[in-house]
Amino acid sequence: MTVPCRSEPALNSPPPAPPPPPGPSFEDIRAVVNDLVPFQKFAGVEVTEIAAGRAVAALPDCADTLNHVGTRHAAALFLVAEAASGAALAGALRERIADISFVLRESRISYRRKARGEIRAVAAVPDADLPARVAQLPPGARFEAATTSLLHDAGGEAVAEAAFTYHCRLPSP
């Protein structure tokens, strides 16, 4: 007697592994981002985490990034905020990041208090629909993307907040 073959997994079999997501891994993007901008490396800024639409960057507690009153220089704070925001955008667009070029078009930063010690910037892409919208765009299309970044000192106190708008372009055919 012949038993028909089952094309479905048996009930006690483990589920099939999902296919790997398209595009580079978040860790691959993090490595590229940390190596891409010479000024970021010069100041010691490092992106430490990337996820879909979120990233964290750190500015070390280093004398080279102090201002004349002994706190973190405003430009160093801007740099870590923008590094985290660019990485968050790369994470949001991970599936097509190899095809998209983007540059900072507009920024705003508010300094809340003196920044001392190591600074962490946590950035996000507030538009959760951005990846789906970009997937529908034709080759050569241009679009804008917004990010936000909140900076904290080693004690967890918010020291600054920033908002960025990037001009983005898909490659032409």
Coordinates of N, CA and C in Angstrom, one line a residue:
M1 N 0.8 -1.2 0.0 CA 0.0 0.0 0.0 C 0.9 1.2 0.0
T2 N 0.6 2.2 -0.9 CA 1.4 3.4 -1.0 C 0.7 4.5 -0.2
V3 N 1.5 5.2 0.6 CA 1.0 6.3 1.4 C 1.3 7.6 0.6
P4 N 0.4 8.5 0.5 CA 0.6 9.7 -0.2 C 1.7 10.6 0.5
C5 N 2.5 11.3 -0.2 CA 3.5 12.2 0.3 C 2.8 13.4 0.8
R6 N 3.3 13.9 1.9 CA 2.8 15.2 2.5 C 3.7 16.3 2.0
S7 N 3.1 17.3 1.5 CA 3.9 18.5 1.1 C 3.9 19.5 2.3
E8 N 3.1 19.3 3.3 CA 3.1 20.1 4.5 C 4.0 19.5 5.6
P9 N 4.6 20.3 6.4 CA 5.3 19.7 7.5 C 4.4 19.0 8.5
A10 N 4.9 17.9 9.1 CA 4.1 17.2 10.1 C 3.9 18.1 11.3
L11 N 2.9 17.8 12.0 CA 2.5 18.6 13.2 C 3.6 18.7 14.2
N12 N 4.4 17.6 14.4 CA 5.5 17.7 15.4 C 6.8 18.1 14.8
S13 N 6.8 18.6 13.6 CA 8.1 19.1 13.0 C 8.2 20.5 13.3
P14 N 9.5 21.0 13.4 CA 9.7 22.4 13.7 C 9.2 23.2 12.4
P15 N 8.8 24.4 12.6 CA 8.4 25.3 11.5 C 9.6 25.5 10.6
P16 N 9.4 25.7 9.3 CA 10.5 26.0 8.4 C 11.1 27.4 8.8
A17 N 12.4 27.5 8.6 CA 13.0 28.8 8.9 C 12.5 29.9 8.0
P18 N 12.3 31.1 8.4 CA 11.9 32.1 7.5 C 13.0 32.5 6.6
P19 N 12.7 32.9 5.4 CA 13.8 33.3 4.5 C 14.5 34.5 5.1
P20 N 15.8 34.7 4.8 CA 16.5 35.9 5.3 C 15.9 37.1 4.7
P21 N 15.9 38.2 5.5 CA 15.3 39.5 4.9 C 16.2 40.0 3.8
P22 N 15.6 40.7 2.8 CA 16.4 41.3 1.8 C 17.3 42.4 2.3
G23 N 18.3 42.7 1.7 CA 19.2 43.8 2.1 C 20.3 43.4 3.1
P24 N 21.2 44.2 3.4 CA 22.2 43.9 4.3 C 21.7 43.8 5.8
S25 N 22.4 43.2 6.6 CA 22.0 43.1 8.0 C 22.2 44.4 8.7
F26 N 21.6 44.6 9.9 CA 21.8 45.8 10.6 C 23.2 45.9 11.1
E27 N 23.8 44.8 11.4 CA 25.2 44.8 11.8 C 26.1 45.2 10.7
D28 N 25.8 44.8 9.5 CA 26.6 45.2 8.3 C 26.5 46.7 8.1
I29 N 25.2 47.2 8.2 CA 25.0 48.7 8.1 C 25.8 49.4 9.1
R30 N 25.7 48.9 10.4 CA 26.5 49.6 11.5 C 28.0 49.7 11.2
A31 N 28.5 48.6 10.7 CA 30.0 48.6 10.3 C 30.3 49.6 9.3
V32 N 29.5 49.7 8.2 CA 29.7 50.6 7.1 C 29.5 52.1 7.6
V33 N 28.5 52.3 8.4 CA 28.2 53.7 8.9 C 29.4 54.2 9.8
N34 N 30.0 53.3 10.6 CA 31.1 53.7 11.4 C 32.4 53.9 10.7
D35 N 32.5 53.4 9.5 CA 33.7 53.5 8.7 C 33.5 54.6 7.6
L36 N 32.3 55.0 7.3 CA 32.0 55.9 6.2 C 32.4 57.3 6.3
V37 N 32.2 57.9 7.5 CA 32.4 59.4 7.7 C 33.7 59.6 8.5
P38 N 34.8 60.1 7.8 CA 36.0 60.3 8.5 C 35.9 61.3 9.7
F39 N 35.1 62.3 9.6 CA 35.0 63.3 10.7 C 34.4 62.6 12.0
Q40 N 33.4 61.7 11.7 CA 32.8 61.0 12.8 C 33.9 60.1 13.5
K41 N 34.7 59.5 12.8 CA 35.8 58.7 13.4 C 36.8 59.6 14.1
F42 N 37.1 60.7 13.5 CA 38.1 61.7 14.1 C 37.6 62.1 15.5
A43 N 36.3 62.3 15.7 CA 35.7 62.8 17.0 C 35.5 61.6 17.9
G44 N 35.6 60.4 17.4 CA 35.4 59.2 18.3 C 33.9 58.8 18.4
V45 N 33.1 59.3 17.5 CA 31.6 59.0 17.6 C 31.5 57.6 17.0
E46 N 30.7 56.7 17.6 CA 30.5 55.4 17.2 C 29.0 55.1 17.2
V47 N 28.5 54.6 16.1 CA 27.1 54.0 16.2 C 27.2 52.7 16.8
T48 N 26.4 52.5 17.9 CA 26.5 51.2 18.7 C 25.4 50.3 18.4
E49 N 24.2 50.8 17.9 CA 23.0 50.0 17.7 C 22.3 50.5 16.5
I50 N 21.8 49.6 15.7 CA 20.9 49.9 14.6 C 19.7 48.9 14.5
A51 N 18.5 49.4 14.4 CA 17.4 48.6 14.2 C 16.5 49.2 13.1
A52 N 15.4 48.7 12.8 CA 14.5 49.3 11.8 C 14.0 50.7 12.3
G53 N 14.5 51.7 11.7 CA 14.1 53.1 12.1 C 14.6 53.6 13.4
R54 N 15.6 53.0 14.0 CA 16.1 53.4 15.3 C 17.6 53.1 15.3
A55 N 18.4 54.0 16.0 CA 19.8 53.8 16.1 C 20.3 54.6 17.4
V56 N 21.4 54.1 17.9 CA 22.1 54.7 19.0 C 23.5 55.0 18.7
A57 N 24.0 56.2 19.0 CA 25.4 56.5 18.8 C 26.0 57.1 20.1
A58 N 27.3 56.9 20.3 CA 27.9 57.4 21.5 C 29.1 58.3 21.2
L59 N 29.2 59.4 22.0 CA 30.3 60.3 21.9 C 31.1 60.1 23.2
P60 N 32.3 59.6 23.1 CA 33.1 59.3 24.3 C 33.4 60.5 25.2
D61 N 33.7 60.2 26.4 CA 34.1 61.3 27.4 C 35.6 61.5 27.1
C62 N 35.9 62.5 26.3 CA 37.2 62.8 25.7 C 37.5 64.3 25.8
A63 N 38.7 64.6 26.2 CA 39.1 66.0 26.3 C 39.1 66.7 24.9
D64 N 39.2 66.0 23.8 CA 39.3 66.6 22.5 C 37.9 67.1 22.1
T65 N 36.8 66.8 22.7 CA 35.5 67.3 22.3 C 34.9 68.2 23.4
L66 N 35.8 68.8 24.2 CA 35.3 69.8 25.2 C 35.4 71.2 24.6
N67 N 34.5 72.1 25.2 CA 34.6 73.5 24.8 C 35.4 74.3 25.8
H68 N 35.4 75.6 25.7 CA 36.2 76.4 26.6 C 35.7 76.4 28.1
V69 N 34.5 75.9 28.4 CA 34.1 75.9 29.8 C 34.1 74.4 30.3
G70 N 34.7 73.5 29.6 CA 34.8 72.1 30.1 C 33.6 71.2 29.9
T71 N 32.7 71.6 29.0 CA 31.6 70.7 28.7 C 31.7 70.2 27.3
R72 N 30.9 69.3 26.9 CA 30.9 68.8 25.5 C 30.6 69.9 24.5
H73 N 31.4 70.1 23.5 CA 31.3 71.1 22.5 C 30.0 70.9 21.8
A74 N 29.3 72.0 21.4 CA 28.0 72.0 20.7 C 28.2 71.2 19.4
A75 N 29.3 71.4 18.7 CA 29.5 70.7 17.4 C 29.6 69.2 17.6
A76 N 30.2 68.8 18.7 CA 30.4 67.4 19.0 C 29.0 66.8 19.3
L77 N 28.2 67.5 20.0 CA 26.8 67.1 20.3 C 26.0 66.9 19.0
F78 N 26.1 67.9 18.1 CA 25.5 67.9 16.8 C 25.9 66.7 16.0
L79 N 27.2 66.4 16.0 CA 27.8 65.3 15.3 C 27.2 63.9 15.8
V80 N 27.1 63.7 17.1 CA 26.6 62.4 17.5 C 25.1 62.3 17.3
A81 N 24.4 63.4 17.3 CA 23.0 63.4 17.0 C 22.7 63.1 15.6
E82 N 23.5 63.7 14.7 CA 23.4 63.4 13.2 C 23.8 62.0 12.9
A83 N 24.9 61.5 13.5 CA 25.4 60.2 13.2 C 24.3 59.1 13.6
A84 N 23.6 59.3 14.7 CA 22.6 58.4 15.1 C 21.4 58.5 14.2
S85 N 21.0 59.7 13.8 CA 19.9 59.9 12.9 C 20.1 59.3 11.5
G86 N 21.3 59.6 10.9 CA 21.6 59.0 9.6 C 21.6 57.4 9.7
A87 N 22.1 56.9 10.8 CA 22.0 55.4 11.0 C 20.6 54.9 11.1
A88 N 19.8 55.7 11.8 CA 18.3 55.3 12.0 C 17.7 55.3 10.6
L89 N 18.0 56.3 9.8 CA 17.4 56.3 8.4 C 17.9 55.1 7.6
A90 N 19.2 54.8 7.7 CA 19.7 53.6 7.0 C 19.0 52.4 7.5
G91 N 18.8 52.3 8.8 CA 18.1 51.1 9.3 C 16.6 51.0 8.8
A92 N 16.0 52.2 8.7 CA 14.6 52.2 8.2 C 14.5 51.7 6.8
L93 N 15.5 52.1 6.0 CA 15.6 51.8 4.5 C 16.5 50.6 4.2
R94 N 16.7 49.8 5.2 CA 17.7 48.7 5.1 C 17.5 47.9 3.8
E95 N 16.3 47.5 3.4 CA 16.1 46.7 2.3 C 16.6 47.3 1.0
R96 N 16.6 48.6 0.9 CA 17.1 49.3 -0.3 C 18.3 50.2 -0.1
I97 N 18.9 50.1 1.1 CA 19.9 51.1 1.4 C 21.1 51.1 0.5
A98 N 21.4 50.0 -0.2 CA 22.5 50.0 -1.1 C 22.2 50.9 -2.4
D99 N 20.9 51.1 -2.6 CA 20.5 51.9 -3.8 C 20.2 53.3 -3.5
I100 N 20.1 53.7 -2.3 CA 19.6 55.1 -1.9 C 20.8 55.9 -1.5
S101 N 20.9 57.1 -2.0 CA 21.9 58.1 -1.5 C 21.1 59.2 -0.8
F102 N 21.6 59.6 0.4 CA 21.0 60.7 1.1 C 22.0 61.6 1.7
V103 N 21.6 62.9 1.8 CA 22.4 63.9 2.4 C 21.6 64.8 3.3
L104 N 22.2 65.3 4.3 CA 21.4 66.2 5.2 C 21.0 67.5 4.5
R105 N 19.8 67.9 4.6 CA 19.3 69.1 4.0 C 19.0 70.2 5.0
E106 N 18.4 69.8 6.1 CA 18.0 70.7 7.1 C 18.2 70.1 8.5
S107 N 18.5 71.0 9.5 CA 18.6 70.5 10.8 C 18.2 71.6 11.8
R108 N 17.9 71.1 13.0 CA 17.6 71.9 14.2 C 18.0 71.2 15.4
I109 N 18.7 71.9 16.3 CA 19.1 71.3 17.5 C 18.9 72.3 18.7
S110 N 18.4 71.7 19.8 CA 18.2 72.5 21.0 C 19.0 71.9 22.1
Y111 N 19.8 72.8 22.7 CA 20.7 72.4 23.8 C 19.9 72.7 25.1
R112 N 19.7 71.7 25.9 CA 18.9 71.8 27.1 C 19.7 72.1 28.4
R113 N 20.9 71.5 28.5 CA 21.7 71.7 29.7 C 23.2 71.4 29.3
K114 N 24.1 71.7 30.2 CA 25.5 71.4 30.0 C 25.7 69.9 29.8
A115 N 26.4 69.5 28.8 CA 26.7 68.0 28.6 C 28.0 67.7 29.1
R116 N 28.1 66.7 30.0 CA 29.3 66.2 30.5 C 29.4 64.7 30.4
G117 N 30.6 64.2 30.3 CA 30.8 62.7 30.2 C 30.5 62.2 28.9
E118 N 30.3 60.8 28.8 CA 29.9 60.2 27.6 C 28.5 60.6 27.3
I119 N 28.2 60.8 26.0 CA 26.9 61.2 25.5 C 26.3 60.1 24.6
R120 N 25.1 59.8 24.8 CA 24.4 58.8 23.9 C 23.3 59.5 23.2
A121 N 23.2 59.3 21.9 CA 22.2 59.9 21.1 C 21.3 58.7 20.6
V122 N 20.0 58.8 20.9 CA 19.0 57.8 20.4 C 18.2 58.5 19.4
A123 N 18.2 57.9 18.2 CA 17.5 58.5 17.0 C 16.4 57.6 16.5
A124 N 15.4 58.2 15.9 CA 14.3 57.5 15.4 C 13.8 58.1 14.1
V125 N 13.2 57.3 13.2 CA 12.5 57.8 12.0 C 11.0 57.7 12.4
P126 N 10.4 58.9 12.7 CA 9.0 58.8 13.1 C 8.0 58.3 12.1
D127 N 8.3 58.3 10.8 CA 7.4 57.9 9.8 C 7.5 56.4 9.6
A128 N 6.7 55.6 10.2 CA 6.8 54.1 10.1 C 6.4 53.6 8.7
D129 N 5.7 54.4 7.9 CA 5.3 54.1 6.6 C 6.4 54.4 5.5
L130 N 7.5 55.0 5.9 CA 8.5 55.4 5.0 C 9.0 54.2 4.1
P131 N 9.4 53.1 4.7 CA 9.9 52.0 3.9 C 8.9 51.5 2.8
A132 N 7.7 51.4 3.2 CA 6.6 51.0 2.2 C 6.5 52.0 1.1
R133 N 6.5 53.3 1.5 CA 6.4 54.4 0.5 C 7.5 54.4 -0.5
V134 N 8.7 54.2 0.0 CA 9.9 54.2 -0.8 C 9.9 53.0 -1.7
A135 N 9.4 51.9 -1.3 CA 9.4 50.7 -2.1 C 8.5 50.9 -3.3
Q136 N 7.6 51.8 -3.3 CA 6.7 52.1 -4.4 C 7.2 53.1 -5.4
L137 N 8.3 53.8 -5.0 CA 8.8 54.9 -5.9 C 9.6 54.3 -7.1
P138 N 9.5 55.0 -8.2 CA 10.1 54.6 -9.4 C 11.6 54.9 -9.4
P139 N 12.4 54.3 -10.2 CA 13.9 54.6 -10.3 C 14.1 56.1 -10.5
G140 N 15.1 56.7 -9.9 CA 15.4 58.1 -10.0 C 14.6 59.0 -9.2
A141 N 13.6 58.5 -8.4 CA 12.8 59.4 -7.6 C 13.5 60.0 -6.5
R142 N 13.1 61.2 -6.1 CA 13.7 61.9 -5.0 C 12.6 62.0 -3.9
F143 N 13.1 62.0 -2.6 CA 12.1 62.1 -1.5 C 12.9 62.7 -0.3
E144 N 12.1 63.1 0.6 CA 12.7 63.6 1.9 C 12.3 62.7 3.0
A145 N 13.2 62.6 4.0 CA 12.9 61.7 5.2 C 13.3 62.5 6.4
A146 N 12.5 62.4 7.5 CA 12.8 63.1 8.7 C 13.2 62.2 9.8
T147 N 14.1 62.6 10.7 CA 14.5 61.9 11.9 C 14.6 62.8 13.1
T148 N 14.6 62.2 14.2 CA 14.8 62.9 15.5 C 15.9 62.2 16.3
S149 N 16.5 63.0 17.2 CA 17.5 62.4 18.0 C 17.5 63.1 19.4
L150 N 17.6 62.3 20.4 CA 17.6 62.8 21.8 C 18.9 62.3 22.4
L151 N 19.6 63.3 23.0 CA 20.9 63.1 23.6 C 20.8 63.1 25.1
H152 N 21.5 62.1 25.7 CA 21.5 61.9 27.2 C 23.0 61.8 27.6
D153 N 23.2 62.3 28.8 CA 24.5 62.2 29.5 C 24.6 60.8 30.2
A154 N 25.8 60.6 30.8 CA 26.0 59.3 31.4 C 25.0 59.0 32.6
G155 N 24.4 60.1 33.2 CA 23.4 59.9 34.2 C 22.0 59.8 33.7
G156 N 21.8 59.8 32.4 CA 20.5 59.6 31.8 C 19.7 60.9 31.6
E157 N 20.4 62.1 32.0 CA 19.7 63.4 31.8 C 19.7 63.8 30.3
A158 N 18.6 64.3 29.8 CA 18.5 64.8 28.5 C 19.3 66.1 28.4
V159 N 20.3 66.1 27.4 CA 21.1 67.3 27.3 C 20.8 68.1 26.0
A160 N 20.2 67.4 25.0 CA 19.9 68.1 23.7 C 18.9 67.2 23.0
E161 N 18.2 67.9 22.0 CA 17.4 67.2 21.1 C 17.5 67.8 19.7
A162 N 17.4 67.0 18.7 CA 17.6 67.5 17.3 C 16.6 66.9 16.4
A163 N 16.4 67.5 15.3 CA 15.6 67.0 14.2 C 16.3 67.3 12.9
F164 N 16.2 66.3 12.0 CA 17.0 66.4 10.7 C 16.1 66.0 9.6
T165 N 16.3 66.6 8.4 CA 15.6 66.3 7.2 C 16.7 65.9 6.2
Y166 N 16.5 64.8 5.6 CA 17.5 64.3 4.6 C 16.8 64.3 3.2
H167 N 17.6 64.7 2.2 CA 17.2 64.7 0.8 C 17.7 63.3 0.3
C168 N 16.8 62.5 -0.2 CA 17.2 61.1 -0.7 C 16.9 61.0 -2.1
R169 N 17.7 60.1 -2.8 CA 17.5 59.8 -4.2 C 17.7 58.3 -4.5
L170 N 16.8 57.8 -5.3 CA 16.9 56.4 -5.8 C 17.7 56.5 -7.1
P171 N 18.5 55.5 -7.4 CA 19.3 55.6 -8.6 C 18.4 55.6 -9.9
S172 N 18.9 56.2 -10.9 CA 18.2 56.2 -12.2 C 18.5 55.0 -12.9
P173 N 17.6 54.6 -13.8 CA 17.9 53.3 -14.6 C 19.1 53.4 -15.5

